[in-house]
Coordinates of C-alpha atoms in Angstrom, one line a residue:
Chain A
M1 CA 46.9 -16.0 -27.5
T2 CA 44.0 -16.0 -31.0
V3 CA 42.6 -12.6 -32.3
A4 CA 38.7 -13.4 -31.0
T5 CA 35.6 -11.1 -31.8
A6 CA 32.4 -10.2 -30.1
L7 CA 29.4 -8.3 -30.2
I8 CA 27.8 -6.6 -27.2
A9 CA 23.6 -6.1 -27.1
E10 CA 22.8 -3.5 -24.1
D11 CA 20.3 -0.9 -24.6
E12 CA 22.8 1.7 -21.7
P13 CA 25.0 3.2 -23.2
L14 CA 27.3 3.4 -19.9
L15 CA 26.8 -0.1 -19.2
A16 CA 28.0 -1.0 -23.0
M17 CA 30.9 1.0 -22.7
A18 CA 31.5 0.0 -19.2
L19 CA 31.7 -4.1 -20.3
Q20 CA 34.2 -3.1 -23.6
A21 CA 36.6 -1.5 -21.4
E22 CA 35.9 -4.1 -18.8
L23 CA 36.2 -6.5 -21.6
A24 CA 39.5 -4.0 -22.8
R25 CA 41.4 -4.9 -19.4
A26 CA 40.2 -8.6 -19.0
W27 CA 41.4 -9.9 -22.7
P28 CA 42.7 -7.3 -24.6
A29 CA 42.8 -9.3 -27.7
L30 CA 39.4 -9.1 -28.3
Q31 CA 38.1 -7.6 -30.8
V32 CA 34.9 -6.0 -30.2
L33 CA 33.9 -5.6 -33.8
R34 CA 30.5 -3.9 -32.7
T35 CA 27.8 -1.9 -30.0
V36 CA 24.6 -2.5 -31.1
G37 CA 21.8 -1.0 -28.5
D38 CA 18.3 -3.7 -28.8
G39 CA 17.5 -7.5 -29.4
A40 CA 16.8 -6.9 -33.3
S41 CA 19.7 -5.3 -34.0
A42 CA 21.6 -8.2 -32.2
V43 CA 20.8 -10.4 -34.2
Q44 CA 20.8 -8.6 -37.4
A45 CA 24.7 -7.4 -36.4
A46 CA 25.4 -11.2 -35.5
L47 CA 24.3 -11.9 -38.5
E48 CA 26.9 -10.1 -40.6
L49 CA 29.7 -10.1 -38.9
A50 CA 29.7 -13.6 -37.6
P51 CA 31.4 -13.3 -34.2
Q52 CA 33.0 -15.6 -32.2
V53 CA 31.3 -14.2 -29.0
L54 CA 28.3 -12.5 -28.1
F55 CA 27.5 -10.5 -24.6
F56 CA 23.8 -10.1 -24.9
D57 CA 21.6 -8.1 -22.1
I58 CA 18.8 -9.6 -20.8
R59 CA 16.7 -6.3 -20.3
M60 CA 17.0 -4.9 -23.9
P61 CA 14.1 -3.2 -25.6
G62 CA 11.8 -5.2 -28.8
L63 CA 13.3 -8.7 -28.3
S64 CA 14.5 -9.6 -25.2
G65 CA 18.1 -10.9 -25.7
L66 CA 16.9 -14.9 -24.9
D67 CA 14.4 -14.3 -28.1
A68 CA 17.2 -11.8 -29.6
A69 CA 19.8 -16.2 -29.3
L70 CA 16.4 -18.4 -30.6
E71 CA 16.0 -16.2 -33.4
L72 CA 19.4 -16.4 -34.2
A73 CA 20.0 -19.6 -33.4
E74 CA 17.4 -19.5 -36.3
L75 CA 19.1 -17.8 -38.1
W76 CA 22.4 -19.1 -38.4
P77 CA 22.7 -19.8 -41.2
P78 CA 24.3 -23.8 -41.0
A79 CA 27.5 -23.3 -43.6
H80 CA 28.3 -19.8 -42.2
A81 CA 31.1 -17.7 -43.7
P82 CA 32.0 -20.9 -44.5
H83 CA 32.4 -23.0 -40.9
Q84 CA 31.6 -20.1 -38.8
P85 CA 30.5 -22.1 -35.7
F86 CA 27.4 -20.8 -33.6
P87 CA 28.8 -18.0 -30.9
A88 CA 29.8 -18.3 -28.1
L89 CA 26.4 -17.1 -25.7
V90 CA 27.5 -15.0 -22.2
F91 CA 24.3 -13.3 -21.1
V92 CA 24.1 -10.1 -19.1
T93 CA 21.6 -9.0 -16.1
A94 CA 21.8 -6.5 -13.6
Y95 CA 19.5 -8.1 -11.9
D96 CA 17.5 -11.8 -11.9
Q97 CA 17.9 -14.1 -9.0
Y98 CA 15.4 -16.5 -12.0
A99 CA 17.8 -16.4 -14.6
V100 CA 20.8 -16.6 -12.6
Q101 CA 19.4 -20.4 -11.5
A102 CA 18.8 -21.2 -15.0
F103 CA 22.1 -19.6 -16.4
E104 CA 23.6 -22.5 -13.2
A105 CA 21.5 -25.5 -14.6
Q106 CA 22.5 -24.8 -17.8
A107 CA 26.1 -24.1 -17.4
M108 CA 25.3 -20.9 -20.5
D109 CA 27.2 -18.3 -18.9
Y110 CA 25.6 -15.0 -17.6
L111 CA 27.2 -11.8 -16.0
L112 CA 25.8 -10.0 -12.8
K113 CA 25.7 -5.7 -13.8
P114 CA 27.3 -4.5 -13.3
V115 CA 30.3 -6.4 -14.2
Q116 CA 33.2 -7.8 -11.4
A117 CA 36.4 -7.7 -13.0
A118 CA 36.8 -10.8 -11.2
R119 CA 34.1 -12.8 -12.2
L120 CA 34.2 -11.8 -15.4
Q121 CA 38.9 -13.6 -15.5
K122 CA 36.4 -16.3 -15.3
T123 CA 34.4 -15.9 -18.0
M124 CA 36.8 -15.2 -20.5
S125 CA 39.2 -18.1 -19.8
K126 CA 36.0 -20.2 -20.4
L127 CA 35.1 -18.6 -23.2
Q128 CA 39.2 -18.8 -24.5
Q129 CA 39.0 -22.3 -23.5
A130 CA 35.5 -22.8 -25.5
L131 CA 37.1 -20.9 -28.6
I132 CA 40.2 -23.0 -28.7
E133 CA 38.6 -26.2 -28.5
P134 CA 36.4 -26.3 -31.3
A135 CA 40.1 -24.9 -33.4
R136 CA 41.8 -27.9 -32.4
T137 CA 39.1 -30.9 -33.2
A138 CA 37.9 -27.9 -36.3
P139 CA 38.1 -31.0 -38.9
E140 CA 35.6 -33.1 -37.6
T141 CA 33.6 -29.7 -37.2
I142 CA 34.4 -29.0 -40.8
A143 CA 33.9 -32.0 -41.8
N144 CA 29.8 -32.3 -40.7
P145 CA 29.2 -27.9 -40.6
V146 CA 25.5 -28.8 -41.2
T147 CA 25.8 -30.4 -37.5
D148 CA 27.3 -28.0 -36.0
A149 CA 28.2 -28.8 -32.4
T150 CA 27.8 -25.5 -31.1
L151 CA 25.3 -24.6 -31.9
E152 CA 23.4 -27.9 -31.0
A153 CA 25.6 -27.7 -27.6
T154 CA 23.2 -23.7 -27.0
L155 CA 20.1 -25.0 -29.0
H156 CA 19.7 -27.8 -26.2
Q157 CA 20.9 -24.8 -23.2
L158 CA 18.1 -22.4 -25.2
R159 CA 15.6 -25.0 -24.6
G160 CA 16.2 -26.0 -20.9
L161 CA 16.3 -21.7 -20.5
L162 CA 13.2 -21.7 -22.0
E163 CA 11.6 -24.6 -20.0
H164 CA 12.7 -23.3 -16.7
N165 CA 11.2 -19.8 -18.0
A166 CA 8.4 -21.9 -18.3
R167 CA 7.8 -23.6 -14.8
V168 CA 9.3 -20.2 -12.8
T169 CA 6.8 -17.5 -15.1
G170 CA 4.3 -19.9 -15.7
N171 CA 2.6 -19.2 -12.2
G172 CA 4.3 -16.7 -9.4
M173 CA 6.9 -18.1 -7.9
S174 CA 7.5 -21.9 -7.9
T175 CA 6.6 -24.4 -9.8
P176 CA 3.3 -23.6 -10.9
P177 CA -0.3 -26.2 -9.6
A178 CA -1.1 -28.8 -12.7
L179 CA -3.7 -26.8 -14.7
P180 CA -7.1 -28.8 -15.2
R181 CA -6.4 -30.1 -19.4
L182 CA -8.2 -27.6 -21.6
Q183 CA -11.1 -30.0 -22.9
V184 CA -13.4 -26.9 -24.7
L185 CA -12.2 -23.9 -26.4
Q186 CA -14.8 -20.7 -26.5
A187 CA -14.4 -18.6 -29.3
S188 CA -16.4 -16.0 -30.3
V189 CA -17.2 -15.2 -33.9
G190 CA -19.0 -12.0 -34.1
Q191 CA -22.2 -12.6 -31.6
Q192 CA -21.7 -16.1 -31.7
I193 CA -19.2 -18.1 -29.0
H194 CA -18.4 -21.6 -30.7
M195 CA -17.7 -24.5 -28.7
V196 CA -14.4 -25.8 -29.8
A197 CA -13.5 -29.5 -29.0
V198 CA -9.8 -29.4 -28.3
S199 CA -10.2 -33.4 -29.6
E200 CA -10.7 -31.6 -33.0
V201 CA -8.3 -29.0 -33.3
L202 CA -4.6 -29.7 -35.4
V203 CA -2.7 -26.6 -35.3
F204 CA -2.7 -24.0 -32.7
E205 CA -1.1 -20.4 -34.3
A206 CA 0.3 -17.2 -32.8
A207 CA -0.6 -14.0 -34.9
D208 CA -0.1 -10.6 -33.4
K209 CA -2.8 -10.3 -30.8
Y210 CA -4.2 -13.7 -31.6
L211 CA -4.9 -17.3 -31.7
R212 CA -5.4 -18.5 -35.0
V213 CA -6.8 -22.1 -33.6
L214 CA -7.1 -24.8 -37.3
T215 CA -10.0 -28.0 -36.9
A216 CA -9.7 -29.6 -40.3
D217 CA -12.2 -27.8 -41.7
R218 CA -13.0 -24.1 -40.1
E219 CA -10.7 -21.6 -38.1
Y220 CA -11.0 -20.0 -35.3
L221 CA -9.5 -16.9 -33.4
L222 CA -8.7 -16.7 -29.5
R223 CA -7.4 -13.8 -27.2
T224 CA -5.9 -15.9 -25.8
P225 CA -2.1 -16.2 -25.7
L226 CA -0.4 -18.6 -27.2
K227 CA 2.2 -19.5 -23.7
D228 CA -1.5 -19.3 -21.8
L229 CA -2.9 -22.1 -23.4
L230 CA 0.0 -24.5 -23.6
T231 CA 0.0 -24.9 -20.1
Q232 CA -3.5 -26.1 -20.3
L233 CA -2.3 -28.4 -23.2
D234 CA -1.4 -31.9 -23.1
P235 CA 2.2 -32.2 -23.9
D236 CA 2.3 -35.7 -25.7
E237 CA -0.7 -34.7 -27.7
F238 CA -0.1 -31.0 -28.6
W239 CA 3.3 -30.5 -29.8
Q240 CA 5.5 -26.9 -30.0
I241 CA 7.4 -26.6 -33.2
H242 CA 7.7 -23.4 -33.4
R243 CA 7.5 -20.1 -31.0
G244 CA 4.5 -19.7 -32.4
T245 CA 3.0 -23.0 -33.7
V246 CA 2.1 -25.7 -31.6
V247 CA 0.2 -28.9 -33.2
R248 CA -1.3 -32.0 -33.0
A249 CA 1.6 -34.8 -33.0
S250 CA -1.1 -36.9 -34.2
A251 CA -1.5 -35.1 -37.2
I252 CA 1.0 -34.7 -38.7
A253 CA 1.8 -36.6 -42.1
V254 CA 5.4 -36.3 -42.7
V255 CA 7.5 -34.1 -42.4
H256 CA 10.2 -32.4 -44.4
R257 CA 14.1 -31.9 -44.5
D258 CA 15.1 -28.7 -47.3
D259 CA 19.0 -28.2 -48.7
A260 CA 20.0 -25.8 -46.0
G261 CA 19.1 -29.0 -43.7
K262 CA 15.5 -27.0 -42.5
L263 CA 13.0 -28.9 -41.2
S264 CA 9.0 -28.4 -41.7
L265 CA 6.1 -31.2 -41.5
T266 CA 2.4 -31.3 -43.9
L267 CA -0.6 -32.1 -41.6
R268 CA -2.9 -35.2 -42.7
E269 CA -6.4 -33.5 -43.0
R270 CA -4.9 -29.7 -43.9
H271 CA -2.2 -28.7 -46.9
D272 CA -0.7 -26.0 -45.3
K273 CA 3.4 -27.2 -44.5
L274 CA 4.1 -25.7 -40.4
P275 CA 8.7 -24.6 -40.4
V276 CA 9.2 -25.9 -37.8
S277 CA 12.2 -24.1 -35.8
R278 CA 15.6 -25.7 -34.8
L279 CA 15.0 -25.3 -31.4
Y280 CA 12.4 -27.3 -31.8
A281 CA 13.8 -30.1 -34.5
H282 CA 15.1 -32.4 -31.7
R283 CA 12.4 -34.7 -31.8
F284 CA 12.3 -35.2 -35.5
K285 CA 14.2 -38.3 -35.8
A286 CA 14.0 -41.0 -37.4
M287 CA 13.2 -44.2 -34.8
Chain B
M1 CA -28.9 -6.8 1.2
R2 CA -25.9 -9.4 2.0
P3 CA -27.9 -12.3 3.8
L4 CA -27.2 -11.3 7.2
P5 CA -25.5 -14.2 8.8
P6 CA -28.3 -16.5 11.4
T7 CA -26.7 -15.7 14.5
A8 CA -27.2 -11.4 14.1
L9 CA -30.9 -12.4 12.8
A10 CA -31.6 -14.2 16.3
L11 CA -30.1 -11.2 17.8
R12 CA -32.2 -9.1 16.5
G13 CA -36.2 -11.3 16.6
L14 CA -35.0 -11.3 20.9
K15 CA -34.6 -7.3 20.7
V16 CA -37.8 -6.8 18.9
L17 CA -39.6 -9.6 21.1
I18 CA -38.1 -7.9 24.0
L19 CA -39.6 -4.3 23.3
N20 CA -42.6 -5.8 22.3
T21 CA -42.8 -7.3 25.1
V22 CA -42.2 -3.3 26.7
I23 CA -44.9 -1.8 24.7
A24 CA -46.9 -4.3 25.9
L25 CA -46.3 -3.7 29.6
G26 CA -46.6 0.2 28.5
I27 CA -50.4 -0.5 27.2
T28 CA -51.2 -2.4 29.9
L29 CA -50.8 0.9 32.1
F30 CA -53.8 3.1 29.8
D31 CA -55.2 0.4 28.7
N32 CA -58.0 -1.9 30.6
H33 CA -57.7 -5.2 27.9
S34 CA -54.9 -7.4 29.9
F35 CA -51.8 -7.7 30.1
G36 CA -51.7 -11.6 28.2
L37 CA -54.0 -10.5 25.9
N38 CA -51.5 -7.1 24.7
L39 CA -49.1 -9.0 24.8
L40 CA -50.0 -11.5 22.2
Y41 CA -51.2 -8.4 20.1
S42 CA -47.3 -6.7 21.0
H43 CA -46.2 -9.8 19.7
C44 CA -47.9 -10.6 16.7
I45 CA -48.1 -7.3 15.2
G46 CA -44.3 -6.6 16.3
I47 CA -43.3 -9.6 14.9
C48 CA -45.1 -8.7 11.6
I49 CA -43.3 -6.1 11.3
W50 CA -40.4 -6.8 11.6
C51 CA -41.1 -9.4 8.8
Y52 CA -41.9 -7.3 6.7
I53 CA -38.9 -5.3 6.8
E54 CA -36.8 -7.9 6.4
G55 CA -38.2 -8.9 3.5
A56 CA -37.6 -6.1 2.2
N57 CA -34.9 -5.4 3.1
F58 CA -33.6 -8.5 1.5
F59 CA -35.5 -7.7 -1.2
L60 CA -34.9 -3.7 -1.5
V61 CA -32.5 -3.3 -0.4
D62 CA -28.6 -4.2 -2.2
N63 CA -26.1 -2.0 -0.6
W64 CA -27.0 -1.0 3.5
Q65 CA -25.1 2.6 2.3
K66 CA -26.8 3.8 -0.4
H67 CA -29.8 2.9 -0.2
V68 CA -30.8 3.4 3.3
S69 CA -33.0 6.3 2.0
R70 CA -35.6 3.2 0.6
L71 CA -35.9 2.9 4.3
I72 CA -38.4 5.8 4.4
F73 CA -41.1 3.5 2.1
I74 CA -40.4 0.5 3.4
V75 CA -41.6 0.7 7.4
P76 CA -44.1 2.8 6.8
V77 CA -45.0 0.8 4.5
S78 CA -44.4 -2.5 6.8
V79 CA -45.6 -1.0 9.5
V80 CA -49.0 -0.3 8.2
L81 CA -49.4 -4.1 6.8
G82 CA -47.6 -5.4 9.7
Y83 CA -50.4 -3.7 11.7
V84 CA -53.1 -5.6 9.8
S85 CA -51.1 -8.8 9.3
G86 CA -50.9 -8.9 13.6
H87 CA -54.4 -8.2 13.8
L88 CA -55.6 -10.8 12.0
L89 CA -52.9 -14.2 13.1
T90 CA -54.4 -13.0 16.3
D91 CA -57.6 -13.1 15.7
L92 CA -56.9 -16.6 13.8
I93 CA -55.6 -17.4 17.4
L94 CA -58.5 -16.4 19.8
G95 CA -61.0 -16.3 17.1
T96 CA -62.0 -13.3 17.2
T97 CA -62.8 -10.9 14.8
S98 CA -60.8 -7.3 15.3
F99 CA -63.5 -5.3 12.9
Q100 CA -65.9 -4.8 16.2
Y101 CA -62.0 -3.5 17.7
W102 CA -62.1 -0.6 15.2
K103 CA -66.0 0.1 15.1
Q104 CA -65.9 0.7 18.8
T105 CA -63.2 2.5 20.0
P106 CA -61.5 3.9 16.3
R107 CA -59.4 6.5 18.5
M108 CA -57.8 3.7 20.2
A109 CA -56.8 1.5 16.4
W110 CA -55.1 4.1 15.6
G111 CA -53.1 5.1 18.0
M112 CA -52.3 1.4 17.9
L113 CA -51.4 2.4 14.4
F114 CA -49.9 4.9 15.4
V115 CA -47.7 3.3 18.5
S116 CA -46.8 0.4 16.1
L117 CA -45.1 3.3 13.9
V118 CA -42.8 5.3 15.8
A119 CA -41.8 1.8 17.3
G120 CA -41.8 0.6 13.9
G121 CA -39.1 3.7 12.7
T122 CA -37.2 3.9 16.4
I123 CA -36.3 0.4 15.9
C124 CA -35.3 0.1 13.1
W125 CA -33.7 3.4 12.6
V126 CA -31.3 2.4 16.0
F127 CA -30.7 -0.6 14.1
V128 CA -29.6 1.0 10.7
S129 CA -27.1 3.8 12.6
R130 CA -25.5 1.1 14.5
E131 CA -25.3 -1.1 12.1
Q132 CA -23.8 1.8 9.9
L133 CA -21.1 2.0 12.5
A134 CA -19.9 -1.2 12.4
A135 CA -19.6 -1.4 8.7
E136 CA -17.4 2.5 8.9
R137 CA -15.5 0.8 11.8
Q138 CA -14.7 -1.7 8.8
N139 CA -14.1 0.4 6.0
L140 CA -12.2 2.5 8.4
E141 CA -9.5 -0.5 9.0
I142 CA -9.7 -2.3 6.2
A143 CA -8.4 1.2 4.8
R144 CA -5.9 1.7 7.2
R145 CA -4.5 -2.0 6.6
Q146 CA -4.6 -0.8 2.7
A147 CA -2.7 2.3 3.4
S148 CA 0.2 0.1 5.1
E149 CA -0.1 -2.2 2.0
A150 CA 0.0 0.0 -0.7
Q151 CA 3.1 1.9 1.7
L152 CA 5.5 -1.2 1.5
K153 CA 3.8 -1.8 -1.9
L154 CA 5.3 1.8 -2.8
L155 CA 8.7 1.2 -1.3
E156 CA 9.1 -1.9 -3.4
S157 CA 8.0 -0.9 -6.7
Q158 CA 10.6 2.4 -6.9
L159 CA 13.4 -0.1 -4.8
E160 CA 12.4 -3.0 -7.5
P161 CA 15.8 -4.9 -8.0
H162 CA 15.6 -4.5 -11.1
M163 CA 15.8 -0.3 -11.1
L164 CA 18.9 -0.1 -8.9
F165 CA 20.8 -2.8 -9.7
N166 CA 20.6 -1.3 -13.1
T167 CA 21.6 2.5 -11.7
L168 CA 24.1 1.4 -9.8
A169 CA 26.4 -0.5 -12.7
N170 CA 25.8 2.9 -14.3
L171 CA 26.8 4.6 -11.3
R172 CA 30.0 2.5 -11.6
A173 CA 31.0 2.5 -15.1
L174 CA 30.2 6.7 -14.3
I175 CA 32.8 6.5 -11.5
S176 CA 35.3 6.3 -13.8
L177 CA 34.4 7.7 -16.9
D178 CA 33.1 10.7 -16.0
P179 CA 33.8 11.2 -12.2
A180 CA 32.0 15.4 -12.1
R181 CA 28.3 13.2 -13.6
A182 CA 28.7 10.8 -10.9
Q183 CA 28.4 12.5 -8.2
T184 CA 25.5 14.1 -10.0
M185 CA 23.9 10.7 -10.3
L186 CA 24.7 10.3 -6.7
D187 CA 23.0 13.0 -5.7
H188 CA 20.1 12.0 -7.7
M189 CA 19.9 9.2 -6.6
I190 CA 20.4 9.9 -2.8
A191 CA 17.3 12.5 -3.9
Y192 CA 15.1 10.5 -4.9
L193 CA 15.9 7.3 -1.9
R194 CA 15.1 10.0 0.7
A195 CA 12.1 10.7 -1.0
T196 CA 10.9 7.4 -1.6
L197 CA 11.7 6.3 1.3
S198 CA 9.8 8.9 3.0
A199 CA 7.1 8.9 0.8
S200 CA 6.7 4.8 1.8
R201 CA 7.0 5.8 5.9
A202 CA 5.1 9.4 6.3
P203 CA 1.6 9.2 7.4
A204 CA -0.7 10.1 5.1
G205 CA -0.9 14.1 4.6
G206 CA 1.5 13.5 7.2
T207 CA 4.1 16.5 5.9
R208 CA 3.6 19.2 3.4
H209 CA 5.2 18.5 0.2
T210 CA 4.5 20.6 -2.8
L211 CA 4.2 20.8 -6.2
A212 CA 7.3 22.0 -6.8
D213 CA 8.8 19.1 -4.3
E214 CA 6.9 16.7 -6.5
F215 CA 8.4 18.4 -10.1
A216 CA 11.9 17.7 -8.2
R217 CA 11.2 13.8 -7.5
L218 CA 10.7 13.2 -10.8
H219 CA 13.4 14.9 -11.7
D220 CA 16.0 13.2 -10.0
Y221 CA 14.4 10.5 -11.4
L222 CA 14.3 11.1 -14.2
E223 CA 17.2 12.4 -14.3
L224 CA 18.5 9.0 -13.5
M225 CA 16.7 7.3 -16.1
A226 CA 17.8 9.5 -18.5
I227 CA 21.6 8.9 -17.6
R228 CA 20.7 5.4 -17.8
M229 CA 19.0 5.2 -20.9
G230 CA 21.0 7.6 -22.8
P231 CA 19.4 10.0 -26.1
R232 CA 17.2 7.3 -25.4
L233 CA 15.2 9.9 -23.1
Q234 CA 14.5 13.1 -23.4
F235 CA 12.1 14.8 -20.7
T236 CA 10.3 17.9 -19.5
L237 CA 8.7 19.0 -16.7
D238 CA 6.5 22.0 -16.9
L239 CA 5.5 23.5 -13.7
P240 CA 3.9 27.3 -14.0
D241 CA 5.7 29.8 -10.9
A242 CA 1.7 30.2 -9.6
L243 CA 1.3 26.4 -9.1
R244 CA 5.1 26.0 -7.4
D245 CA 3.3 26.0 -3.8
H246 CA 0.3 24.1 -3.7
P247 CA 0.8 21.1 -1.8
V248 CA 0.2 17.6 -3.6
P249 CA 0.4 14.0 -1.5
P250 CA 3.6 13.6 -2.0
L251 CA 5.7 11.0 -4.9
L252 CA 1.5 11.0 -6.8
L253 CA 3.0 11.0 -9.9
Q254 CA 5.7 8.5 -9.0
P255 CA 4.3 5.9 -10.6
L256 CA 2.4 6.9 -13.2
V257 CA 5.9 8.4 -14.9
E258 CA 7.2 4.8 -13.7
N259 CA 4.7 3.3 -16.5
S260 CA 5.9 5.2 -18.8
I261 CA 9.4 4.8 -18.5
Q262 CA 8.9 0.6 -18.4
H263 CA 6.2 -0.4 -20.6
G264 CA 6.2 3.4 -23.2
L265 CA 9.2 3.8 -23.1
E266 CA 11.8 1.7 -22.1
P267 CA 10.7 -1.1 -24.2
K268 CA 10.8 0.6 -27.6
V269 CA 13.4 0.8 -29.7
E270 CA 14.4 4.1 -30.8
G271 CA 13.1 5.7 -26.9
G272 CA 11.0 8.8 -27.0
R273 CA 9.6 11.6 -24.7
I274 CA 8.0 12.3 -22.0
R275 CA 6.9 15.6 -20.3
I276 CA 4.9 16.2 -17.0
A277 CA 3.0 19.4 -16.6
A278 CA 0.5 20.8 -14.0
S279 CA -1.8 23.7 -14.8
A280 CA -4.6 25.0 -13.3
D281 CA -8.1 25.7 -14.4
H282 CA -12.1 26.1 -13.1
G283 CA -10.5 26.0 -9.6
R284 CA -8.9 22.0 -10.1
L285 CA -5.5 21.5 -10.7
T286 CA -4.7 18.9 -13.6
L287 CA -1.0 17.2 -13.7
Q288 CA -0.4 15.7 -16.7
V289 CA 2.3 12.9 -17.9
Q290 CA 2.5 12.2 -21.5
D291 CA 4.9 10.2 -23.0
T292 CA 5.2 9.2 -26.5
G293 CA 6.5 5.1 -25.5
L294 CA 4.7 1.6 -27.5
G295 CA 1.0 2.7 -25.3
A296 CA -0.5 -0.4 -24.2
D297 CA -3.4 -2.7 -24.2
P298 CA -6.1 -1.1 -23.3
T299 CA -6.9 -4.1 -20.9
R300 CA -3.4 -4.0 -19.4
L301 CA -3.7 -0.5 -18.4
Q302 CA -6.7 -1.2 -16.1
G303 CA -4.5 -3.1 -14.4
Q304 CA -6.8 -5.7 -13.4
A305 CA -5.8 -8.1 -15.1
T306 CA -2.5 -8.9 -14.7
P307 CA -1.1 -8.3 -11.0
S308 CA 2.5 -9.3 -11.3
P309 CA 4.6 -5.9 -10.3
G310 CA 5.2 -3.3 -12.0
H311 CA 2.5 -4.1 -14.6
G312 CA -1.5 -1.7 -13.0
F313 CA 0.1 -1.4 -9.4
G314 CA 1.1 1.6 -9.6
L315 CA -2.1 2.8 -11.0
Q316 CA -4.7 1.1 -9.0
Q317 CA -2.3 3.3 -6.2
V318 CA -2.5 6.4 -7.7
R319 CA -6.5 5.8 -7.8
E320 CA -6.9 4.6 -4.2
R321 CA -4.8 7.6 -3.1
L322 CA -6.7 10.2 -5.3
A323 CA -9.7 9.2 -3.6
T324 CA -8.3 9.1 0.3
T325 CA -7.7 12.3 -0.2
F326 CA -9.9 13.5 -2.7
G327 CA -13.0 11.7 -2.3
S328 CA -14.7 11.7 -5.5
E329 CA -13.4 15.0 -6.0
G330 CA -10.2 13.5 -7.9
A331 CA -10.2 12.3 -10.9
M332 CA -7.9 10.3 -13.4
L333 CA -8.2 9.8 -17.1
L334 CA -6.2 7.7 -19.3
V335 CA -5.8 8.2 -22.8
A336 CA -4.3 6.3 -25.8
A337 CA -2.8 8.7 -27.8
P338 CA -3.9 8.3 -31.5
G339 CA 0.5 8.5 -32.8
G340 CA 1.5 6.1 -30.0
G341 CA 1.7 6.7 -26.7
I342 CA 0.4 7.4 -23.3
S343 CA -0.9 10.6 -21.7
A344 CA -2.2 10.0 -18.0
S345 CA -4.0 12.5 -16.2
V346 CA -4.9 13.7 -12.7
T347 CA -7.2 16.0 -11.1
F348 CA -8.0 17.4 -8.0
P349 CA -9.6 21.2 -6.4
L350 CA -7.1 23.1 -6.8
K351 CA -7.9 24.2 -2.4
T352 CA -6.6 21.4 0.1

């Protein structure tokens, strides 16, 4: 059996130790490179060590496991070390029935805490298969590192997870009732409240606690989180291009691709250059 | 005032009419006018007075419980106005003028005004006290329902699945790593669960729960969390010996400590400290929960905007329990510390 490498991100030290012990029993050849306790360190360590498997706890301080995975996908160099495919992701959660549903739907692996030996074994064989498969078909992967197959697959799954999450957490348990489309925004500017027609908005951009609203000639700040506003916007009219950016689709002028394969776009009526996250890059394919 | 439902208004009207008739009968007994005439006067005056009082109530009294004292002005003024208007109304109906009556028998006229005042005052008093009684009964019912709801939610929040399963997972890990520590953890968990269950079942103020008990339960909870969070959580409990036996509502502080951990320390990458302290000053007891966590958005702290589980429910619960146990004497204060973190304190009278 080949030696594989892993990274564990878990904020509860005992659980990290326990997972490592279980892993040592279930898959002796797996080498745990490092154990970290929060999402940001997980991203950093993964970039630095480029392990083959990531065990990410979902609830972690700072960045959640899901957010860390997204950020890692964003930062993963297309030609990492030098042809390192994106690691296989296993999410670990204590209790989260919706998350479990979501993972099952996305064919992404997850483990429930406390980790059971039998269940872990199943994950192991799945992982081993996944790690061996690309090795056998390596020539193709190397030939085209930019369209990294595992990364694309992971992104696809993360996209599905996010959509599932949005549906579930959007409004209580099940599918939220279709919210009426927002027509006018109310932005307070000093002592006044400006009424901004949604039809004039070109970009929504999350900035700290605020939401920047850009029209062709003005900028407003709202207190509403982007997440809450998104459900009230027409998804055909406004496209999300980044975790914190939503743009009017019809206002996009050009989409650029840089040498590293990253996308960014410019608008017709504004000169800002807006980066497109890998997660949403699939929207921009020439017809 | 809240608008009265039409049926209740009609019922009041009927009572007023009956009372008017009774007054007319009574007057007829020692008066030489005919019963018919007395009846007309009585109804005109009575109805006018009633209309003034209702009108004044509608415009001047927003809240029965708070503004009942306003009736002291409303009733006499309404009665005098109603008395005059009633006379004018009768004059209008009969085509007579009552000023003769005032001139001829002033004593009679003043007597009638006096009767009207007494009748108006009495009927108002009866209505108000009956309505207050009904409102009190309704409030009691609401309070009872809220209390049982709060009990359930208390249990639910304490036994939040995420906390429970994570704790169990830690316990499972400890069993193989350090059986002695696993046993200690299990003991804390048993004590914590027992306290939670009995607090959610005990009637309010049923069993005697002392500050020492309260601190012991918080200690159990913090020990559990410290095992889970490792070096990221440090805590101190500070209970002066003199206050050990002072009774407190069971698990009053639990939600505050949980908030500190869940929203302050757990999401903070480097973790932090929590300090729980009791102190007495000027006949008041102060219990304080301080953390060095993330701090929180004050709007979220108030807990009105986001009713999702764990957010705000705890604070609301502490507030409600303070209010039911100590009325206006209990207070809760939340302060965001300048260096980050939150300080929550509750104060109430030292005597029980």
